[in-house]
mmCIF file of C-alpha atoms in Angstrom:
data_model
loop_
_atom_site.group_PDB
_atom_site.id
_atom_site.type_symbol
_atom_site.label_atom_id
_atom_site.label_comp_id
_atom_site.label_asym_id
_atom_site.label_seq_id
_atom_site.Cartn_x
_atom_site.Cartn_y
_atom_site.Cartn_z
ATOM 1 C CA MET B 70 2.929 5.789 23.508
ATOM 2 C CA LEU B 71 3.469 4.095 20.972
ATOM 3 C CA ARG B 72 6.029 6.228 19.026
ATOM 4 C CA ILE B 73 5.377 6.652 14.989
ATOM 5 C CA ALA B 74 7.316 7.619 12.219
ATOM 6 C CA VAL B 75 5.118 8.674 9.071
ATOM 7 C CA PRO B 76 6.562 10.404 6.106
ATOM 8 C CA ASN B 77 6.997 13.940 6.210
ATOM 9 C CA LYS B 78 6.788 14.694 2.632
ATOM 10 C CA GLY B 79 6.332 13.252 -0.981
ATOM 11 C CA SER B 80 4.305 10.417 -2.424
ATOM 12 C CA LEU B 81 3.471 8.592 0.513
ATOM 13 C CA SER B 82 2.895 11.302 3.508
ATOM 14 C CA GLY B 83 -0.352 12.378 1.856
ATOM 15 C CA PRO B 84 -1.560 9.410 1.601
ATOM 16 C CA ALA B 85 -0.341 7.709 4.904
ATOM 17 C CA MET B 86 -2.036 10.354 7.499
ATOM 18 C CA ALA B 87 -5.059 10.200 5.469
ATOM 19 C CA MET B 88 -4.734 6.476 6.000
ATOM 20 C CA LEU B 89 -4.211 7.347 10.012
ATOM 21 C CA HIS B 90 -6.857 9.710 10.115
ATOM 22 C CA GLU B 91 -9.895 7.109 8.390
ATOM 23 C CA ALA B 92 -7.893 5.633 11.038
ATOM 24 C CA GLY B 93 -8.696 7.926 13.812
ATOM 25 C CA TYR B 94 -5.422 8.886 15.096
ATOM 26 C CA GLN B 95 -5.178 13.333 15.108
ATOM 27 C CA GLN B 96 -2.550 14.134 12.476
ATOM 28 C CA ARG B 97 -0.828 17.891 11.801
ATOM 29 C CA LYS B 98 -2.661 20.418 10.233
ATOM 30 C CA GLU B 99 1.182 22.124 9.775
ATOM 31 C CA SER B 100 3.892 20.543 6.918
ATOM 32 C CA LYS B 101 6.458 22.433 9.653
ATOM 33 C CA GLU B 102 5.299 20.437 12.908
ATOM 34 C CA LEU B 103 7.678 17.617 13.409
ATOM 35 C CA VAL B 104 6.300 16.351 16.436
ATOM 36 C CA LEU B 105 2.507 15.649 17.315
ATOM 37 C CA VAL B 106 0.677 13.878 20.666
ATOM 38 C CA ASP B 107 -2.371 12.229 20.268
ATOM 39 C CA PRO B 108 -3.259 11.364 23.892
ATOM 40 C CA GLU B 109 -6.514 9.976 23.218
ATOM 41 C CA ASN B 110 -4.978 6.994 21.473
ATOM 42 C CA GLU B 111 -1.719 7.320 23.072
ATOM 43 C CA VAL B 112 0.136 7.630 20.259
ATOM 44 C CA GLU B 113 2.861 10.392 19.674
ATOM 45 C CA PHE B 114 3.889 10.647 16.012
ATOM 46 C CA PHE B 115 6.760 12.122 14.391
ATOM 47 C CA TYR B 116 7.552 13.079 10.983
ATOM 48 C CA LEU B 117 11.293 12.397 8.881
ATOM 49 C CA ARG B 118 12.426 11.778 5.672
ATOM 50 C CA PRO B 119 11.008 9.056 4.606
ATOM 51 C CA ARG B 120 14.001 7.504 3.385
ATOM 52 C CA ASP B 121 14.966 8.027 7.169
ATOM 53 C CA ILE B 122 12.166 6.150 8.693
ATOM 54 C CA ALA B 123 13.604 2.525 8.535
ATOM 55 C CA ILE B 124 17.276 3.354 10.137
ATOM 56 C CA TYR B 125 15.217 5.235 13.064
ATOM 57 C CA VAL B 126 12.997 2.501 13.718
ATOM 58 C CA SER B 127 15.752 0.017 13.330
ATOM 59 C CA SER B 128 17.268 2.097 16.371
ATOM 60 C CA GLY B 129 14.840 0.939 18.550
ATOM 61 C CA ARG B 130 14.238 4.641 19.126
ATOM 62 C CA LEU B 131 10.936 4.850 17.228
ATOM 63 C CA ASP B 132 8.644 1.456 17.738
ATOM 64 C CA ILE B 133 7.092 1.370 14.313
ATOM 65 C CA GLY B 134 7.259 3.711 10.963
ATOM 66 C CA ILE B 135 5.178 3.919 7.651
ATOM 67 C CA THR B 136 7.529 3.869 4.218
ATOM 68 C CA GLY B 137 8.453 2.141 0.575
ATOM 69 C CA ARG B 138 9.331 -1.329 0.415
ATOM 70 C CA ASP B 139 12.007 0.108 -1.539
ATOM 71 C CA LEU B 140 13.266 2.565 0.786
ATOM 72 C CA LEU B 141 13.657 -0.135 3.390
ATOM 73 C CA GLN B 142 15.350 -1.688 1.726
ATOM 74 C CA ASP B 143 18.017 0.462 0.134
ATOM 75 C CA SER B 144 18.326 1.813 3.999
ATOM 76 C CA GLY B 145 19.892 -1.954 4.999
ATOM 77 C CA ALA B 146 18.469 -0.526 8.166
ATOM 78 C CA ASP B 147 17.545 -3.922 10.377
ATOM 79 C CA SER B 148 13.626 -3.426 10.216
ATOM 80 C CA GLU B 149 10.967 -5.052 8.742
ATOM 81 C CA GLU B 150 7.837 -4.910 6.894
ATOM 82 C CA ILE B 151 4.935 -5.971 9.130
ATOM 83 C CA LEU B 152 1.792 -4.803 6.726
ATOM 84 C CA GLN B 153 1.048 -3.913 3.352
ATOM 85 C CA LEU B 154 -0.687 -0.512 2.739
ATOM 86 C CA GLY B 155 -1.938 -0.681 -1.061
ATOM 87 C CA PHE B 156 -0.885 2.910 -1.743
ATOM 88 C CA ALA B 157 2.631 4.605 -3.813
ATOM 89 C CA ARG B 158 3.359 1.324 -5.631
ATOM 90 C CA SER B 159 5.467 1.377 -8.065
ATOM 91 C CA THR B 160 8.332 -0.970 -10.170
ATOM 92 C CA PHE B 161 11.842 -0.426 -9.658
ATOM 93 C CA ARG B 162 13.575 -0.860 -12.609
ATOM 94 C CA TYR B 163 16.913 -0.738 -15.061
ATOM 95 C CA ALA B 164 16.609 1.497 -18.362
ATOM 96 C CA THR B 165 19.362 2.599 -20.733
ATOM 97 C CA LYS B 166 19.128 3.646 -24.664
ATOM 98 C CA PRO B 167 17.539 1.443 -27.052
ATOM 99 C CA GLY B 168 19.682 -1.539 -28.720
ATOM 100 C CA THR B 169 23.176 -0.973 -26.003
ATOM 101 C CA ALA B 170 21.217 -3.681 -23.888
ATOM 102 C CA GLN B 171 18.124 -6.314 -23.134
ATOM 103 C CA GLY B 172 19.097 -6.590 -19.072
ATOM 104 C CA PRO B 173 21.603 -7.819 -16.378
ATOM 105 C CA GLN B 174 23.791 -10.118 -18.789
ATOM 106 C CA ASP B 175 24.384 -6.799 -21.017
ATOM 107 C CA PHE B 176 25.777 -4.957 -17.760
ATOM 108 C CA ASP B 177 29.263 -6.528 -16.881
ATOM 109 C CA GLY B 178 31.846 -3.843 -16.899
ATOM 110 C CA LYS B 179 29.600 -1.128 -17.248
ATOM 111 C CA THR B 180 28.263 1.521 -14.926
ATOM 112 C CA ILE B 181 24.881 2.353 -13.249
ATOM 113 C CA ALA B 182 23.061 5.686 -11.770
ATOM 114 C CA THR B 183 20.669 4.994 -9.005
ATOM 115 C CA SER B 184 19.358 6.957 -5.853
ATOM 116 C CA TYR B 185 19.190 2.772 -4.803
ATOM 117 C CA GLU B 186 22.244 2.286 -4.407
ATOM 118 C CA GLY B 187 21.713 -0.154 -1.882
ATOM 119 C CA ILE B 188 19.146 -2.495 -4.011
ATOM 120 C CA VAL B 189 21.406 -2.185 -6.944
ATOM 121 C CA ALA B 190 24.559 -3.660 -5.394
ATOM 122 C CA LYS B 191 22.238 -6.609 -3.927
ATOM 123 C CA HIS B 192 20.800 -7.007 -7.095
ATOM 124 C CA LEU B 193 24.186 -7.427 -8.997
ATOM 125 C CA ALA B 194 25.180 -9.354 -6.330
ATOM 126 C CA ASP B 195 22.750 -12.140 -6.717
ATOM 127 C CA VAL B 196 22.177 -12.236 -10.637
ATOM 128 C CA GLY B 197 26.669 -12.652 -10.699
ATOM 129 C CA VAL B 198 26.952 -9.673 -12.845
ATOM 130 C CA ASN B 199 29.839 -7.212 -11.864
ATOM 131 C CA ALA B 200 28.756 -3.657 -12.535
ATOM 132 C CA SER B 201 29.677 0.282 -11.308
ATOM 133 C CA VAL B 202 26.986 1.157 -8.769
ATOM 134 C CA VAL B 203 27.066 5.678 -8.916
ATOM 135 C CA HIS B 204 25.100 7.231 -6.526
ATOM 136 C CA LEU B 205 22.542 10.508 -7.355
ATOM 137 C CA ASP B 206 19.940 12.154 -5.898
ATOM 138 C CA GLY B 207 17.689 12.570 -8.440
ATOM 139 C CA ALA B 208 16.943 13.113 -12.047
ATOM 140 C CA VAL B 209 18.536 10.042 -12.753
ATOM 141 C CA GLU B 210 17.729 9.949 -16.167
ATOM 142 C CA THR B 211 20.023 12.407 -17.089
ATOM 143 C CA ALA B 212 23.031 10.166 -15.812
ATOM 144 C CA ILE B 213 23.382 8.730 -19.134
ATOM 145 C CA GLU B 214 23.303 11.481 -21.799
ATOM 146 C CA LEU B 215 25.735 13.073 -19.490
ATOM 147 C CA GLY B 216 28.245 10.222 -19.909
ATOM 148 C CA VAL B 217 28.398 9.703 -15.891
ATOM 149 C CA ALA B 218 26.808 5.605 -16.490
ATOM 150 C CA GLN B 219 25.534 3.767 -19.359
ATOM 151 C CA ILE B 220 22.187 2.338 -17.918
ATOM 152 C CA ILE B 221 20.024 4.051 -14.810
ATOM 153 C CA ALA B 222 18.420 2.001 -12.267
ATOM 154 C CA ASP B 223 14.716 4.319 -11.318
ATOM 155 C CA VAL B 224 11.402 3.697 -9.935
ATOM 156 C CA VAL B 225 9.269 3.434 -12.823
ATOM 157 C CA GLU B 226 4.743 4.269 -12.843
ATOM 158 C CA THR B 227 4.012 5.530 -16.534
ATOM 159 C CA GLY B 228 7.624 5.500 -18.426
ATOM 160 C CA THR B 229 6.900 9.107 -19.741
ATOM 161 C CA SER B 230 10.031 10.344 -17.996
ATOM 162 C CA LEU B 231 12.310 7.395 -19.053
ATOM 163 C CA ARG B 232 11.059 7.625 -22.873
ATOM 164 C CA ASN B 233 11.065 11.705 -23.070
ATOM 165 C CA ALA B 234 14.656 11.491 -22.286
ATOM 166 C CA GLY B 235 15.188 8.691 -25.128
ATOM 167 C CA LEU B 236 15.714 5.813 -22.626
ATOM 168 C CA GLU B 237 13.799 2.630 -23.007
ATOM 169 C CA VAL B 238 12.893 0.032 -19.901
ATOM 170 C CA ILE B 239 15.162 -3.524 -19.931
ATOM 171 C CA GLY B 240 14.985 -6.362 -18.362
ATOM 172 C CA GLU B 241 12.778 -8.230 -15.802
ATOM 173 C CA PRO B 242 11.716 -5.824 -12.622
ATOM 174 C CA ILE B 243 14.314 -5.703 -9.851
ATOM 175 C CA MET B 244 11.278 -5.334 -7.424
ATOM 176 C CA LYS B 245 7.994 -3.685 -6.820
ATOM 177 C CA SER B 246 7.062 -1.165 -3.811
ATOM 178 C CA GLU B 247 4.775 -0.232 -2.304
ATOM 179 C CA ALA B 248 3.807 1.493 1.377
ATOM 180 C CA VAL B 249 4.259 -0.548 3.687
ATOM 181 C CA VAL B 250 4.706 -0.240 7.708
ATOM 182 C CA ILE B 251 7.595 -1.428 9.439
ATOM 183 C CA ARG B 252 9.047 -2.569 12.613
ATOM 184 C CA ARG B 253 12.545 -2.877 14.238
ATOM 185 C CA THR B 254 13.343 -7.172 13.048
ATOM 186 C CA GLY B 255 12.368 -9.191 15.621
ATOM 187 C CA ALA B 256 11.111 -6.925 17.896
ATOM 188 C CA PRO B 257 8.050 -8.699 19.852
ATOM 189 C CA ASP B 258 4.816 -10.035 17.997
ATOM 190 C CA ASP B 259 2.448 -9.122 21.196
ATOM 191 C CA ASP B 260 2.897 -5.217 21.552
ATOM 192 C CA PRO B 261 -1.133 -4.726 22.673
ATOM 193 C CA LYS B 262 -0.315 -1.308 21.060
ATOM 194 C CA VAL B 263 1.219 -2.253 18.259
ATOM 195 C CA GLN B 264 -1.479 -4.693 17.726
ATOM 196 C CA GLN B 265 -4.055 -2.663 18.224
ATOM 197 C CA PHE B 266 -2.746 -0.115 15.698
ATOM 198 C CA LEU B 267 -2.077 -2.802 13.183
ATOM 199 C CA ARG B 268 -5.915 -3.865 13.464
ATOM 200 C CA ARG B 269 -6.869 0.130 12.801
ATOM 201 C CA LEU B 270 -4.853 -0.085 9.661
ATOM 202 C CA GLN B 271 -6.054 -3.468 8.375
ATOM 203 C CA GLY B 272 -9.649 -2.280 9.234
ATOM 204 C CA VAL B 273 -9.147 1.150 7.123
ATOM 205 C CA LEU B 274 -7.786 -0.891 3.988
ATOM 206 C CA VAL B 275 -11.142 -3.642 4.407
ATOM 207 C CA ALA B 276 -13.581 -0.009 4.211
ATOM 208 C CA ARG B 277 -11.739 0.759 1.122
ATOM 209 C CA SER B 278 -12.379 -2.761 -0.591
ATOM 210 C CA TYR B 279 -15.750 -3.516 0.321
ATOM 211 C CA VAL B 280 -18.929 -2.089 0.006
ATOM 212 C CA MET B 281 -21.989 -2.873 2.292
ATOM 213 C CA MET B 282 -25.212 -4.473 -0.384
ATOM 214 C CA ASP B 283 -28.805 -4.688 0.693
ATOM 215 C CA TYR B 284 -31.533 -6.080 -1.642
ATOM 216 C CA ASP B 285 -34.465 -7.852 -1.569
ATOM 217 C CA CYS B 286 -35.302 -11.243 -2.937
ATOM 218 C CA ARG B 287 -38.143 -13.600 -3.477
ATOM 219 C CA VAL B 288 -37.606 -16.929 -1.276
ATOM 220 C CA GLU B 289 -37.157 -19.540 -4.166
ATOM 221 C CA HIS B 290 -34.141 -17.658 -5.939
ATOM 222 C CA LEU B 291 -32.570 -16.896 -2.521
ATOM 223 C CA GLU B 292 -29.572 -19.495 -2.466
ATOM 224 C CA ARG B 293 -28.883 -18.386 -6.173
ATOM 225 C CA ALA B 294 -28.274 -14.362 -5.160
ATOM 226 C CA VAL B 295 -26.647 -16.169 -1.590
ATOM 227 C CA ALA B 296 -24.154 -17.455 -3.882
ATOM 228 C CA LEU B 297 -23.405 -14.177 -5.169
ATOM 229 C CA THR B 298 -23.271 -12.593 -2.424
ATOM 230 C CA PRO B 299 -21.854 -15.183 0.227
ATOM 231 C CA GLY B 300 -20.324 -12.443 2.438
ATOM 232 C CA LEU B 301 -17.316 -13.209 5.013
ATOM 233 C CA GLU B 302 -18.281 -15.706 7.464
ATOM 234 C CA SER B 303 -22.095 -15.228 5.634
ATOM 235 C CA PRO B 304 -24.766 -12.853 4.728
ATOM 236 C CA THR B 305 -27.482 -11.724 6.918
ATOM 237 C CA ILE B 306 -30.898 -12.126 5.624
ATOM 238 C CA SER B 307 -34.824 -10.966 7.290
ATOM 239 C CA PRO B 308 -38.286 -11.571 6.413
ATOM 240 C CA LEU B 309 -39.964 -8.671 5.142
ATOM 241 C CA HIS B 310 -43.576 -8.074 5.072
ATOM 242 C CA HIS B 311 -44.499 -9.408 2.079
ATOM 243 C CA GLU B 312 -44.875 -13.169 1.997
ATOM 244 C CA GLY B 313 -42.812 -15.045 0.123
ATOM 245 C CA TRP B 314 -39.734 -11.839 0.460
ATOM 246 C CA VAL B 315 -36.640 -11.541 2.179
ATOM 247 C CA ALA B 316 -33.686 -8.779 2.579
ATOM 248 C CA VAL B 317 -30.478 -9.361 2.068
ATOM 249 C CA ARG B 318 -27.550 -7.457 3.495
ATOM 250 C CA SER B 319 -23.521 -8.710 2.549
ATOM 251 C CA MET B 320 -20.285 -7.151 2.253
ATOM 252 C CA VAL B 321 -18.672 -7.736 -1.269
ATOM 253 C CA ALA B 322 -15.502 -6.614 -2.944
ATOM 254 C CA ALA B 323 -16.069 -2.796 -4.303
ATOM 255 C CA ARG B 324 -14.359 -3.571 -7.687
ATOM 256 C CA GLU B 325 -16.866 -6.020 -7.991
ATOM 257 C CA ALA B 326 -19.964 -4.022 -7.176
ATOM 258 C CA GLN B 327 -21.665 -3.374 -10.527
ATOM 259 C CA ARG B 328 -21.292 -6.630 -12.034
ATOM 260 C CA ILE B 329 -23.485 -8.204 -9.066
ATOM 261 C CA MET B 330 -25.777 -5.617 -9.040
ATOM 262 C CA ASP B 331 -26.794 -6.612 -12.835
ATOM 263 C CA ASP B 332 -26.401 -10.134 -11.614
ATOM 264 C CA LEU B 333 -28.749 -9.590 -9.111
ATOM 265 C CA TYR B 334 -31.080 -7.476 -11.268
ATOM 266 C CA ASP B 335 -31.246 -10.225 -13.728
ATOM 267 C CA LEU B 336 -32.080 -13.192 -10.886
ATOM 268 C CA GLY B 337 -35.190 -10.544 -9.914
ATOM 269 C CA ALA B 338 -33.592 -9.163 -6.532
ATOM 270 C CA ARG B 339 -35.082 -5.414 -6.190
ATOM 271 C CA ALA B 340 -34.165 -2.409 -4.115
ATOM 272 C CA ILE B 341 -30.263 -3.121 -4.428
ATOM 273 C CA LEU B 342 -28.109 -0.451 -2.351
ATOM 274 C CA THR B 343 -24.788 -0.292 -1.555
ATOM 275 C CA THR B 344 -22.955 1.933 0.609
ATOM 276 C CA ALA B 345 -19.454 2.094 1.783
ATOM 277 C CA ILE B 346 -18.091 1.099 4.897
ATOM 278 C CA HIS B 347 -15.971 3.695 6.586
ATOM 279 C CA ALA B 348 -14.972 1.589 9.155
ATOM 280 C CA CYS B 349 -14.606 -2.357 10.278
ATOM 281 C CA ARG B 350 -12.912 -5.148 12.745
ATOM 282 C CA LEU B 351 -12.709 -8.344 11.053
#
């Protein structure tokens, strides 16, 4: 069976299990379940701490896993990302009290508190800054107030918690993270079970990003309508009972669907409908 690591808690867990469910895989019903076997799909899921997943995958004990790019890079594990999943997006940045520093060029001789020691140490080395890094497991915002560090490095989503702590974000982002599928570095690219798993997840990503659009159009306006809805290869066009009219079906990006519907209506198209796509293979 294909052995897959799934986050057991935190912001990665729920969306990961939802995506796997949409891809047709069984998922656990109780948070206490640590292992779930899906015999129909020949997959075994292991629910692990997100921070540990890259290490398990790099050991070869598990074939692939879902974790955050930040956790993957911080672990230093011999694993690599093979698919971006588009959820749990965040930005990793430095922060400090206003007016004390503008960026890494001002960090020499100072102490930085973070839960991601590996990422920060590598970034400091890359930019040639000599600063100390102290590891904290959480609530790094209080490190400056308590005198543990002069700077913090943490995941920033809205920045509200930093502002509430009297801190400001400084410098350019250290990295941008999101949920990713990972495997052991150097693992074969042609494993059919892994490729099938990736195709299923890619199908979910496409299904979430596109809608199916149907509309009726006069023949003389067809070329302009097709230019608005070119589809992936080309749209499906069928003649209607009334002469001079055709029915068109095409996939369009969900974020652009309302604008396209407006443009089609202005062009004379009617009976314009959109429907959700639940699964696909491209």
